[in-house]
Coordinates of C-alpha atoms and ligand atoms in Angstrom, one line a residue:
M867 CA -7.4 -168.0 123.5
P868 CA -8.9 -165.1 123.4
Q869 CA -12.9 -164.5 122.5
L870 CA -13.3 -162.7 119.6
P871 CA -17.0 -162.3 118.7
D872 CA -19.0 -163.8 116.2
V873 CA -19.8 -162.8 113.0
P874 CA -23.9 -163.6 112.2
L875 CA -23.8 -165.5 109.4
D876 CA -27.1 -165.4 107.9
G877 CA -28.8 -163.7 104.6
L878 CA -27.6 -163.7 101.4
Y879 CA -23.6 -163.2 102.3
G880 CA -23.8 -165.3 105.4
D881 CA -25.0 -168.2 103.4
L882 CA -22.2 -167.4 100.7
V883 CA -19.4 -167.7 103.6
M884 CA -20.7 -170.8 105.0
E885 CA -20.5 -172.1 101.6
H886 CA -17.0 -171.7 101.0
F887 CA -16.1 -172.8 104.8
R888 CA -17.9 -176.1 104.2
S889 CA -16.5 -176.5 100.8
P890 CA -13.2 -174.6 100.1
R891 CA -12.5 -174.2 96.7
N892 CA -8.5 -174.9 95.4
S893 CA -7.3 -176.9 98.2
A894 CA -5.1 -179.1 96.5
L895 CA -1.3 -178.7 97.2
I896 CA 1.0 -177.8 94.5
N897 CA 4.0 -179.4 94.7
D898 CA 6.3 -176.7 92.6
A899 CA 4.7 -173.6 93.4
D900 CA 6.4 -170.2 92.3
V901 CA 4.5 -168.2 94.6
E902 CA 4.3 -169.5 97.9
G903 CA 3.4 -167.5 101.4
E904 CA 1.9 -168.1 104.8
E905 CA 0.6 -165.7 107.2
F906 CA -0.1 -166.8 111.2
N907 CA -2.2 -164.9 113.3
P908 CA -0.6 -165.3 116.8
F909 CA -4.0 -164.0 118.4
C910 CA -5.5 -167.1 117.9
G911 CA -3.5 -169.7 116.2
D912 CA -5.0 -169.5 112.6
R913 CA -3.4 -170.0 109.4
A914 CA -3.6 -169.1 105.6
I915 CA -1.1 -170.6 103.2
L916 CA -1.5 -169.5 99.2
Q917 CA 0.6 -170.6 96.5
L918 CA 0.8 -170.2 93.1
K919 CA 2.0 -171.2 89.9
L920 CA 2.9 -169.2 86.9
D921 CA 2.9 -169.7 83.4
G922 CA 5.6 -168.9 80.8
Q923 CA 3.7 -165.2 80.5
G924 CA 4.2 -164.6 84.5
N925 CA -0.2 -165.3 84.8
V926 CA -1.8 -167.5 87.3
S927 CA -1.9 -170.8 86.2
G928 CA -2.3 -172.7 89.0
V929 CA -3.8 -171.4 92.7
S930 CA -3.6 -173.4 95.8
A931 CA -5.2 -172.1 98.9
R932 CA -5.7 -173.4 102.5
A933 CA -6.6 -172.6 106.0
E934 CA -6.7 -173.2 109.3
G935 CA -9.0 -171.8 111.9
C936 CA -12.5 -169.8 112.0
S937 CA -15.2 -169.7 109.6
I938 CA -14.2 -166.4 108.5
I939 CA -10.9 -166.9 107.1
Q940 CA -11.4 -170.2 105.7
A941 CA -14.0 -168.7 103.6
A942 CA -11.7 -165.9 102.7
T943 CA -8.9 -167.7 101.6
S944 CA -11.3 -170.0 99.5
M945 CA -13.2 -166.6 98.1
L946 CA -9.8 -165.0 97.2
S947 CA -8.4 -168.0 95.6
G948 CA -11.0 -168.0 93.4
L949 CA -10.6 -164.9 91.7
L950 CA -6.6 -165.5 90.3
N951 CA -6.9 -168.0 87.7
G952 CA -5.2 -165.6 84.9
K953 CA -4.4 -162.8 86.1
S954 CA -1.1 -161.5 86.1
L955 CA 1.1 -160.9 89.7
P956 CA 0.0 -156.5 88.9
E957 CA -3.7 -157.3 88.5
V958 CA -3.6 -160.1 91.6
E959 CA -2.0 -157.0 93.8
E960 CA -4.4 -154.6 92.3
L961 CA -7.7 -157.0 93.7
G962 CA -5.4 -157.1 96.9
E963 CA -5.6 -153.4 97.0
R964 CA -9.6 -153.4 96.1
F965 CA -10.3 -156.2 98.6
R966 CA -8.1 -154.2 101.5
D967 CA -9.9 -150.9 100.8
A968 CA -13.1 -152.7 101.0
M969 CA -12.7 -154.5 104.2
K970 CA -11.0 -151.2 105.4
N971 CA -13.6 -148.7 104.4
G972 CA -16.8 -150.6 103.0
A973 CA -17.5 -151.6 99.3
D974 CA -18.5 -148.3 97.0
G975 CA -20.8 -150.5 94.5
D976 CA -17.9 -150.5 92.1
E977 CA -16.8 -153.7 93.3
A978 CA -17.7 -156.4 91.1
A979 CA -14.2 -157.6 90.7
L980 CA -14.3 -158.9 94.4
G981 CA -16.6 -161.9 93.2
D982 CA -17.9 -163.6 96.5
L983 CA -15.2 -161.7 98.7
L984 CA -18.0 -158.9 98.4
A985 CA -19.8 -161.3 101.0
L986 CA -17.5 -160.5 103.5
Q987 CA -18.8 -157.2 104.1
V988 CA -20.9 -158.8 106.8
V989 CA -17.3 -159.1 108.8
R990 CA -16.7 -155.4 108.6
Q991 CA -18.9 -154.5 111.8
Y992 CA -16.8 -156.5 113.6
P993 CA -13.6 -154.5 113.5
V994 CA -11.2 -157.4 115.5
R995 CA -12.6 -159.6 112.8
I996 CA -11.2 -157.6 109.4
K997 CA -8.0 -159.4 110.2
C998 CA -9.6 -162.8 109.8
A999 CA -10.7 -161.8 106.4
L1000 CA -7.5 -160.0 105.3
L1001 CA -4.8 -163.1 106.4
P1002 CA -5.0 -164.9 103.5
L1003 CA -4.4 -161.7 101.1
T1004 CA -1.8 -160.9 103.4
A1005 CA -0.2 -164.5 102.8
L1006 CA -0.6 -164.0 99.4
E1007 CA 1.2 -160.4 99.3
E1008 CA 4.2 -161.7 101.4
G1009 CA 4.5 -165.0 98.8
I1010 CA 4.7 -162.3 95.9
K1011 CA 7.7 -160.3 97.5
D1012 CA 9.5 -163.6 98.5
Y1013 CA 9.1 -164.5 94.8
R1014 CA 10.3 -161.2 93.3
K1015 CA 13.3 -161.0 95.8
K1016 CA 14.3 -164.4 94.7
S1017 CA 13.7 -163.6 90.8
N1018 CA 15.8 -160.5 91.1
Ligands
FES2094 FE1 -8.1 -166.1 114.1 FE2 -10.3 -166.0 112.2 S1 -10.0 -166.0 114.3 S2 -8.5 -165.6 111.7

């Protein structure tokens, strides 16, 4: 396996990343999920799996998020999962765009909607690790794409 740079996880943001890594949220499997996406990083062998249950209005009523691999992917998966309940799929996608933009270009100070995901800004100084943080989002986006294909 290639050696990726370690992200120093100290300070307030680092503590939050470690807290999610140690106690991941929403890790219980959903047996009858409407949306399910899995993304694998062949570079390191890590993976993220996101599942959503939708209510009659098409809003998220259940979330399952699991990741195998580095602390960053596990924390990012947990953090993302905590922001999805109650949102419509377009709202989930909008949140995803904000998160991706903040990871690529930096948060601009008006990113309260990103909640705990903001802690992942510590990863930005290590461009190769940005992919770790975005892998769960890619899994979620792929799952939404598949869901729309199936429901059309
Ligand atoms: Fe593989 Fe982080 S090292 S996703």
